[in-house]
Structures are given as structure tokens and as C-alpha cells.
mmCIF file of C-alpha atoms in Angstrom:
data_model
loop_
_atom_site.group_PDB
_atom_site.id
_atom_site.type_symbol
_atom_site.label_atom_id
_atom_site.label_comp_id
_atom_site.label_asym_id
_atom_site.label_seq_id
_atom_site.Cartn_x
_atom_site.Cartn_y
_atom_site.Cartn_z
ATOM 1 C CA UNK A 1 -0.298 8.333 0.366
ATOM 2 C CA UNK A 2 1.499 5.286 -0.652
ATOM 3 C CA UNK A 3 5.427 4.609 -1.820
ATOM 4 C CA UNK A 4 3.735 5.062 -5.576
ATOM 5 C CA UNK A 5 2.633 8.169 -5.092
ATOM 6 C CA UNK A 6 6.288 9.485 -4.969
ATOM 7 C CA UNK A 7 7.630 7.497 -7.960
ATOM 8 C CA UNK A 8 10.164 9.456 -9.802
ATOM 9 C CA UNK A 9 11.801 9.069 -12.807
ATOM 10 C CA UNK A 10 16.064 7.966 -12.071
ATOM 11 C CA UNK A 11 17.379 7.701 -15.260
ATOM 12 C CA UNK A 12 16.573 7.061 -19.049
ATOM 13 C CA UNK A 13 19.059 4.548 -20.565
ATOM 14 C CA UNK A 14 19.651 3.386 -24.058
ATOM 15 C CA UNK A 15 22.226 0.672 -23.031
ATOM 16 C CA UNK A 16 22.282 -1.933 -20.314
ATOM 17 C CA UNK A 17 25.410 -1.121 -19.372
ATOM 18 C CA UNK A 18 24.248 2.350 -18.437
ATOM 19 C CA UNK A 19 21.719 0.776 -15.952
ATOM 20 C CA UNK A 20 22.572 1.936 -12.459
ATOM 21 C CA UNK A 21 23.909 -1.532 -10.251
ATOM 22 C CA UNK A 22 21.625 -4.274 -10.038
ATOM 23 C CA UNK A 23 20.738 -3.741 -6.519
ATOM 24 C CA UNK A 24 17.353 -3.525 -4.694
ATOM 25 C CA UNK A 25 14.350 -4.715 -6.236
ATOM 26 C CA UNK A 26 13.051 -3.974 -10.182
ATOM 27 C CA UNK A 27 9.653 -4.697 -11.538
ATOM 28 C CA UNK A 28 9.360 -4.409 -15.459
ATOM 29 C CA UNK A 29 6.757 -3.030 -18.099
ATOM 30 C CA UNK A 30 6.394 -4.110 -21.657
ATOM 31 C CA UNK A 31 4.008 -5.062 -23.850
ATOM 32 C CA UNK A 32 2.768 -3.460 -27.357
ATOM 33 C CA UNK A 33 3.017 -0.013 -28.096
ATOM 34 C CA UNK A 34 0.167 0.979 -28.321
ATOM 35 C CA UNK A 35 -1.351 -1.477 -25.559
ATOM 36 C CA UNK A 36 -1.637 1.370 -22.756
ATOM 37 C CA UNK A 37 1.649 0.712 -21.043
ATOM 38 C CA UNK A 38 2.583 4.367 -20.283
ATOM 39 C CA UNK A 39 -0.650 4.860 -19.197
ATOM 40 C CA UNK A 40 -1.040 1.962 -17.215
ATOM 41 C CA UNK A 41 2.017 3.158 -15.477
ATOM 42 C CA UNK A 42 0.782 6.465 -14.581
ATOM 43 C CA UNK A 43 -2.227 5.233 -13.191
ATOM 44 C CA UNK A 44 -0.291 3.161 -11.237
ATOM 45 C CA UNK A 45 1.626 5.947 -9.681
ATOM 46 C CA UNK A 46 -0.922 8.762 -10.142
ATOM 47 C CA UNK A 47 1.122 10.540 -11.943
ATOM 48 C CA UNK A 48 -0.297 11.599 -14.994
ATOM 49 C CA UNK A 49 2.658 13.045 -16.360
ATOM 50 C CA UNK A 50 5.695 10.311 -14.723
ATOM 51 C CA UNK A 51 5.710 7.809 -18.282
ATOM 52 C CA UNK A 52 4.765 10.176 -21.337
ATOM 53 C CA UNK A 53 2.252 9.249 -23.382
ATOM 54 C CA UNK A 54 2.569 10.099 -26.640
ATOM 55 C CA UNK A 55 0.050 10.333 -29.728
ATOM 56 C CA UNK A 56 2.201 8.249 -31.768
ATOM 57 C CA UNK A 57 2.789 4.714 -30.886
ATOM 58 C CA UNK A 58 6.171 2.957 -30.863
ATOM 59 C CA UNK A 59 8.493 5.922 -30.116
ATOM 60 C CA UNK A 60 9.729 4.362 -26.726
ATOM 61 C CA UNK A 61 13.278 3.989 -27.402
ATOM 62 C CA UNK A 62 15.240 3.592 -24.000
ATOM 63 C CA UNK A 63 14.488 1.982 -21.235
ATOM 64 C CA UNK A 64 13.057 4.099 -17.716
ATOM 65 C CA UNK A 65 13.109 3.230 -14.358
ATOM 66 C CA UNK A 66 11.283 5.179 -11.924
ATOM 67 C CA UNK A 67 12.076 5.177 -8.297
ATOM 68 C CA UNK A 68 9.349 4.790 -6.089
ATOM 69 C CA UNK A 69 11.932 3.902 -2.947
ATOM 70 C CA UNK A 70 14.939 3.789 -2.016
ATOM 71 C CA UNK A 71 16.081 0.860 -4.179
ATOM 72 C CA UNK A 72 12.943 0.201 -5.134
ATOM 73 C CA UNK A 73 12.164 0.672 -9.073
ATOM 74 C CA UNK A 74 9.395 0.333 -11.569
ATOM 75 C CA UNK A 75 11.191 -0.096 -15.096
ATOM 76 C CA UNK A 76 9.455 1.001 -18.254
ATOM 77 C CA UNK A 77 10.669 -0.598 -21.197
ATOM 78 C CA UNK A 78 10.377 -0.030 -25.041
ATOM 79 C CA UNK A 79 7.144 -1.189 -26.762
ATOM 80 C CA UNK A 80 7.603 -3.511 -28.964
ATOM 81 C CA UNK A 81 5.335 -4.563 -32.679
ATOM 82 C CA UNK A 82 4.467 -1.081 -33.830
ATOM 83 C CA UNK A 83 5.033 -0.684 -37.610
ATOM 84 C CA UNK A 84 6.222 2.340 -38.266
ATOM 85 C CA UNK A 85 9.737 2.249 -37.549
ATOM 86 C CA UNK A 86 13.015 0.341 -39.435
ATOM 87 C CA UNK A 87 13.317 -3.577 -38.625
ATOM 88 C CA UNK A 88 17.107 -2.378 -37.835
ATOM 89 C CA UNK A 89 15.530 -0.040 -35.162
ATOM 90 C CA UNK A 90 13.246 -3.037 -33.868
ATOM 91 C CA UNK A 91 16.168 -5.647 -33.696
ATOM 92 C CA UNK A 92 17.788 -2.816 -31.897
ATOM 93 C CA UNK A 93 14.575 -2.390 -29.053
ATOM 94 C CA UNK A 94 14.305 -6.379 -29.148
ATOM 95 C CA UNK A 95 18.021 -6.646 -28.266
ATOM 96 C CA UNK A 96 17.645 -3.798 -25.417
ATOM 97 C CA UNK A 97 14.589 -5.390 -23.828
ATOM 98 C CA UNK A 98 15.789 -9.169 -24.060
ATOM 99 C CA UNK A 99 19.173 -8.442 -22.522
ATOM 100 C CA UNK A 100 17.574 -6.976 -19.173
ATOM 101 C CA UNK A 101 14.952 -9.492 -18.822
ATOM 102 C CA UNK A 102 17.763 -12.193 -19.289
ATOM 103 C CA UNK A 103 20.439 -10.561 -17.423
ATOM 104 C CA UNK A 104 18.659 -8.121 -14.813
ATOM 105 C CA UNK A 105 19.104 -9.719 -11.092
ATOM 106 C CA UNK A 106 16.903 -7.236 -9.119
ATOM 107 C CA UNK A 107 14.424 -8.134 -11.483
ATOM 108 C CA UNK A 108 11.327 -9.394 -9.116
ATOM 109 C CA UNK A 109 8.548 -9.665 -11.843
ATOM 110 C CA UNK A 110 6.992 -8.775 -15.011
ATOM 111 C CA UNK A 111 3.742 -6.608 -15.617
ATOM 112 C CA UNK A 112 3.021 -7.498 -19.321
ATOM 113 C CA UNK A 113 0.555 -5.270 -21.049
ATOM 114 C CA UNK A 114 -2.254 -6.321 -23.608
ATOM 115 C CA UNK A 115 -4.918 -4.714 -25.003
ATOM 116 C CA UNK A 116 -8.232 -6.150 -24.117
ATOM 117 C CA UNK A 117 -9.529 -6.287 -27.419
ATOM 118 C CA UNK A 118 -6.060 -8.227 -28.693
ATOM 119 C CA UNK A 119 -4.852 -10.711 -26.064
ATOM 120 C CA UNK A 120 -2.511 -12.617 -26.893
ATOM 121 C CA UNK A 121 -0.604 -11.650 -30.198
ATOM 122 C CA UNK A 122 1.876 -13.971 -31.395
ATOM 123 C CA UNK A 123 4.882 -11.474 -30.064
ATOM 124 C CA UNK A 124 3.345 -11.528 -26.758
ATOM 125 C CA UNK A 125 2.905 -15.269 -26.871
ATOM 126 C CA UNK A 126 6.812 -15.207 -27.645
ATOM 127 C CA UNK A 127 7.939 -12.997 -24.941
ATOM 128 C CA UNK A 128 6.352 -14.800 -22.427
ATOM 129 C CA UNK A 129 7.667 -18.052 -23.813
ATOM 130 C CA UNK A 130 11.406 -16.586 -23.831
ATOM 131 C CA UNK A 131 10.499 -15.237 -20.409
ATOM 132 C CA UNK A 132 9.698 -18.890 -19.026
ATOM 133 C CA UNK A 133 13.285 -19.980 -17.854
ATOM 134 C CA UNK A 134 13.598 -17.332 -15.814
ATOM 135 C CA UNK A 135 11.039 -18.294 -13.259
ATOM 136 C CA UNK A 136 9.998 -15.127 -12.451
ATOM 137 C CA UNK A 137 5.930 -14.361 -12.393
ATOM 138 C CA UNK A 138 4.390 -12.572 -14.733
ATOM 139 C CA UNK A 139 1.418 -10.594 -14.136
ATOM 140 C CA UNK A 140 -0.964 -9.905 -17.188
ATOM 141 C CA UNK A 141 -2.897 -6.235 -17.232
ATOM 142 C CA UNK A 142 -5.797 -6.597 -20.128
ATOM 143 C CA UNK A 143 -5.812 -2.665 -20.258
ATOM 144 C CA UNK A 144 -8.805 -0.753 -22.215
ATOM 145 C CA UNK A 145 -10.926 -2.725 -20.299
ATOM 146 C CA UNK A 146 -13.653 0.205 -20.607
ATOM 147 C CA UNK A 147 -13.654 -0.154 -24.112
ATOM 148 C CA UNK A 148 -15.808 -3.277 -24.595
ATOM 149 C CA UNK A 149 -18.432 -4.907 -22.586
ATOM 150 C CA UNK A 150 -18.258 -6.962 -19.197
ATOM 151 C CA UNK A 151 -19.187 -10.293 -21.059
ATOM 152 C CA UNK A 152 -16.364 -9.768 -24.111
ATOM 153 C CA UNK A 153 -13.302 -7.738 -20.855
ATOM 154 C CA UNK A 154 -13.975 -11.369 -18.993
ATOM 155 C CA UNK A 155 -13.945 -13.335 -22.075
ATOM 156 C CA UNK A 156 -10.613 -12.103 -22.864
ATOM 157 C CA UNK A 157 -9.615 -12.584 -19.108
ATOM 158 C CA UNK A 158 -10.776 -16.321 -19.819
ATOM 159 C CA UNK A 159 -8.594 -16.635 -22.524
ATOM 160 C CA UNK A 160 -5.459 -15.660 -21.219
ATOM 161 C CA UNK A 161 -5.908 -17.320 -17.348
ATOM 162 C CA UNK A 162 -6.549 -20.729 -20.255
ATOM 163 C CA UNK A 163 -3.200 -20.275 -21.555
ATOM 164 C CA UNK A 164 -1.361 -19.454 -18.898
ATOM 165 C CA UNK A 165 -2.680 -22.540 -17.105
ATOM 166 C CA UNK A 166 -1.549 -24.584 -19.709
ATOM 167 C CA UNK A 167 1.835 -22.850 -20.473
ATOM 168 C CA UNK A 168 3.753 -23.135 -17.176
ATOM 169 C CA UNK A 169 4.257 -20.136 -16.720
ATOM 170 C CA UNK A 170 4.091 -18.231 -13.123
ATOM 171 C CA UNK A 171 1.258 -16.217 -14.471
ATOM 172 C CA UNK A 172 -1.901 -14.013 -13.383
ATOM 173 C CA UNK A 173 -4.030 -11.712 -15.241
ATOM 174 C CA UNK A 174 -6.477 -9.022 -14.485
ATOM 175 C CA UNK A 175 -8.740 -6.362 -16.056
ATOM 176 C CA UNK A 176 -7.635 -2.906 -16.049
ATOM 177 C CA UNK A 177 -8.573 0.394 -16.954
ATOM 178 C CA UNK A 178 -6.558 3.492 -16.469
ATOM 179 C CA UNK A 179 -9.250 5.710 -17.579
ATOM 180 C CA UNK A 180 -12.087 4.715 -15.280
ATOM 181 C CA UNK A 181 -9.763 3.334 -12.090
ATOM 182 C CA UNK A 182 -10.911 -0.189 -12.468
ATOM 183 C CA UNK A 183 -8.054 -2.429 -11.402
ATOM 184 C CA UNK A 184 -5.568 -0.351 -10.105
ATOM 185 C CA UNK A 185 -6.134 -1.487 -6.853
ATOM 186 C CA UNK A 186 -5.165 -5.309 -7.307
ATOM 187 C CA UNK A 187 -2.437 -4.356 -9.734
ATOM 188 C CA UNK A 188 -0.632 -1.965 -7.209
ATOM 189 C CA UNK A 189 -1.198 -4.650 -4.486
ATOM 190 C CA UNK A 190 0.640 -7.294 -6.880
ATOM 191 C CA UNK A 191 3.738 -4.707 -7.754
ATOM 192 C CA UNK A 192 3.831 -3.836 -3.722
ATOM 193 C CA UNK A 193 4.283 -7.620 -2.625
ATOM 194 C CA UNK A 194 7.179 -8.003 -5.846
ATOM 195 C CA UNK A 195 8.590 -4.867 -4.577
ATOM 196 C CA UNK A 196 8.832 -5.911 -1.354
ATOM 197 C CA UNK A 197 7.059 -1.846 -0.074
ATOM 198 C CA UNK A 198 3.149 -1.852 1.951
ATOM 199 C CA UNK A 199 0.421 -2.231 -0.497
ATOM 200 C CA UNK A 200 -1.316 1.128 -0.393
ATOM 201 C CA UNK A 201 -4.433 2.092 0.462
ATOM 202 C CA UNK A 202 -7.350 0.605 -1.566
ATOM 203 C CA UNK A 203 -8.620 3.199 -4.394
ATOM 204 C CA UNK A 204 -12.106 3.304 -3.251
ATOM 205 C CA UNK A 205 -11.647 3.971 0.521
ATOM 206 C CA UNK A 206 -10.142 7.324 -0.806
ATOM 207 C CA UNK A 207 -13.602 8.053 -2.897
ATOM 208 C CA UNK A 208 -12.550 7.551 -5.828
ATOM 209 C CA UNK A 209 -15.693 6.241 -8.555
ATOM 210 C CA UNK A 210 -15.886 3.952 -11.886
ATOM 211 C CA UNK A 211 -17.943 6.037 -13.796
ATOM 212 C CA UNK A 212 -17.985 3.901 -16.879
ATOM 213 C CA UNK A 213 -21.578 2.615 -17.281
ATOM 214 C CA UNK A 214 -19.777 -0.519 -19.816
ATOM 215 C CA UNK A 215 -18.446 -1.685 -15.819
ATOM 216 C CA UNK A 216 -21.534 -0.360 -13.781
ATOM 217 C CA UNK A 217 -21.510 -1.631 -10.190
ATOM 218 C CA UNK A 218 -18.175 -1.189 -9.408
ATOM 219 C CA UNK A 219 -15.801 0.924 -7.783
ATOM 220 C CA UNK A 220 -12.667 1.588 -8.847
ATOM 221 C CA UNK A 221 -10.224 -1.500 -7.913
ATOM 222 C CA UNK A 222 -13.535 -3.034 -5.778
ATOM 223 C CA UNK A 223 -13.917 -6.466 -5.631
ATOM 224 C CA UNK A 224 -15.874 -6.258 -8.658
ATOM 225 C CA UNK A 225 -14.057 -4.364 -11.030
ATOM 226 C CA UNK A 226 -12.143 -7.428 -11.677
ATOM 227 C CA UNK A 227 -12.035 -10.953 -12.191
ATOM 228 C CA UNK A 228 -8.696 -12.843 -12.503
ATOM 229 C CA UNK A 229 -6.248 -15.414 -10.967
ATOM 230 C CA UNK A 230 -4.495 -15.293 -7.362
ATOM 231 C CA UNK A 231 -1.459 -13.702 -8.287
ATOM 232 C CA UNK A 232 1.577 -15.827 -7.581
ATOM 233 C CA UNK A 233 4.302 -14.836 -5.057
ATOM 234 C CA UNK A 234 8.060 -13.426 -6.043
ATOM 235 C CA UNK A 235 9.769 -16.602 -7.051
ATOM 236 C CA UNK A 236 10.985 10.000 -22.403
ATOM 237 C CA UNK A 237 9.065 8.498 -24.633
ATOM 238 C CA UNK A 238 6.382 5.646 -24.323
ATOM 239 C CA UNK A 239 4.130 6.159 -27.196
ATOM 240 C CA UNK A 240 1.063 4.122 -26.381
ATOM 241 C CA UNK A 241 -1.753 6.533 -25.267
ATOM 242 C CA UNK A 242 -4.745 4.664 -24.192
ATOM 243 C CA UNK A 243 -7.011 6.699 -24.795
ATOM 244 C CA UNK A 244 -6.238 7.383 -28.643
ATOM 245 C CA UNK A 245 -5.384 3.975 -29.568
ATOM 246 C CA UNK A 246 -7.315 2.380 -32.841
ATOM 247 C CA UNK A 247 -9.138 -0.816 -32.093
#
């Protein structure tokens, strides 16, 4: 078993001043709401249950953190672009979420979510561009990757290793599926190094299989399951359920 395995929700907060003290080490989740965030997260941490995944996208309202060691914390935070709430109620989620990634010193690194099928949306674009000055790397998960085919998943991959290239930005991106496995591997092994904890034990020496036939040949988290860029070093309520999202 690995430190993930043990993750457990601390504390749900709906104010940064209710965050326990800034000590340790603290890597964050966002991205849209219904991107696969929560689920990305409990693949993670096999925990099917640990982020809830709800049927209705955007009700993520707090921010989690889940302790995986002893001051060692993955930190779920609100989803951000779904429609169907107030603007006052998205100002109120934009303010939450910009104040920790701004303020937050045990922050080591962001995991930013994006579907597959919609890299790069104009408010992802403009988190990671507000992100920037905080030198901190950011490392991409193009979720739903079981959804399309191998040429259009590395296509998209393309895409965003291009603009990340060209942005500046500490940045590396992957593939990633939490309902076939694919990816979890290098993801876990790129939160392990930011969290400073041993990167667990690869998926498929354990037996687990990628039975989607759109990613044939490839174990779960093999060296084929994904194709991205050498990730750089360390410089409730979720409401995005992958596996009912509309394309």
C-alpha cells in the first residue's frame, strides 16, 4: 500500500481563514466542474468514496483537504465555469480559490484538470496565467481520456504540451483516465515527488488491467498508457462525475 491509500478527509472549509496552519506540504485540485476532478482524485487515492462525486456539476462549494500524511495534504478545491449557479455565488468560489493559490505557503504544486475533449477553455487559460507568478509547477491531467480515440487523447496532449511550451509556465501534462486506470501511475508519481512521500507502487505490478479497447495495448499507468512531458521538479461536494459528464 502506498501513503495514498490512507488519504483521509481533515476538514471542509468555506473560508481561508478556517484553513488549518500553513505547515507541511499541500498539493491543489481545480479545474472545471464537470472535468472529472473528484474523480480524478479518488482514483488517485483509491478511494472511491474520499471526494464525492455528484450527478450535478458545480456544487463544490468549500474547499477539502485530505490528509494522506502527517502534514502531508491533497486539497480539493471548488470547480469553477459551471452555469447553473448565481454569478454572486461564482465571484464568491473565484474569490475562495484565488486567495489560497495566492496566499497558501505549503502549497507545492497544482494538478489542473481538463477534459480531454475541451483543453484549454479560456478560464483555464486564465487560471494558469494568474497562476504564473507564483512559480510553482503545474501539472495538467487531460481526464476522460477513454472517451475518444488514441489519435484525437494525444492530439489534445499536443495541444496543451504547445502552449505550455510557449507560455512559461512550469508545466506538464498527461492523459488520464479514472475509469480504465490509465495514468494514474505517472500522476501519483508526480504528486509523491511535490509531496515530498515514496512514489507508490506502479498500478500494473499489482495486476491491475486497461480494459478499454479505445487504449488497447496498455496497462493501466504502463509506459504506454501515456504520452506527455517530463514533469518538472517542486520549484462534501465536488460535482463533476466523470462518468456522467455531457461531451
Amino acid at each position: 500500500m502506498s501513503v495514498f491509500d490512507h488519504a483521509r478527509l481533515l476538514t471542509t472549509v468555506a473560508e481561508l481563514n478556517q484553513l488549518p496552519s500553513a505547515a507541511g506540504r499541500e498539493v491543489a485540485f481545480a479545474g472545471r466542474s464537470n472535468a472529472g476532478k473528484s474523480s480524478a482524485i479518488n482514483a488517485l487515492t483509491r478511494r472511491r468514496g474520499l471526494a464525492y462525486v455528484a450527478r450535478q456539476p458545480g456544487k463544490t462549494r468549500t474547499i477539502q483537504l485530505f490528509e494522506v500524511a502527517p502534514e502531508r495534504f491533497l486539497v480539493d478545491l471548488p470547480g469553477y465555469g459551471y452555469a447553473r449557479v448565481s454569478e454572486s455565488l461564482r465571484r464568491q468560489w473565484g474569490r475562495l480559490v484565488d486567495s489560497y493559490l495566492a496566499q497558501r505557503e505549503s502549497l507545492q504544486g497544482l494538478v489542473l484538470i481538463m477534459d480531454v475533449r475541451h483543453p484549454l477553455m479560456a478560464l483555464d487559460q486564465h487560471l494558469l496565467a494568474w497562476f504564473a507568478p507564483r512559480r510553482l509547477p503545474v501539472h495538467v491531467l487531460l481526464t476522460k481520456a477513454d472517451k475518444v480515440s488514441r489519435n484525437q487523447a494525444l492530439a489534445s496532449l499536443r495541444r496543451v504540451e504547445q502552449w505550455g511550451a510557449g507560455s512559461g509556465i512550469m508545466a506538464s501534462a498527461q492523459l488520464f483516465s479514472s475509469l480504465t486506470g490509465a495514468g494514474i501511475d505517472a500522476a501519483r508519481a508526480v504528486v509523491a515527488q511535490w509531496l515530498d512521500v515514496p512514489i507508490p507502487q506502479p498500478v500494473e505490478e499489482t495486476g491491475a488491467q486497461n480494459k478499454n479497447p479505445r487504449l488497447k495495448g496498455s496497462k493501466a499507468g504502463g509506459k504506454n498508457a501515456l504520452i506527455g512531458i517530463k514533469a518538472p521538479a517542486q520549484g462534501g461536494e465536488a460535482g463533476d462525475d466523470e462518468t456522467s459528464s455531457a461531451c
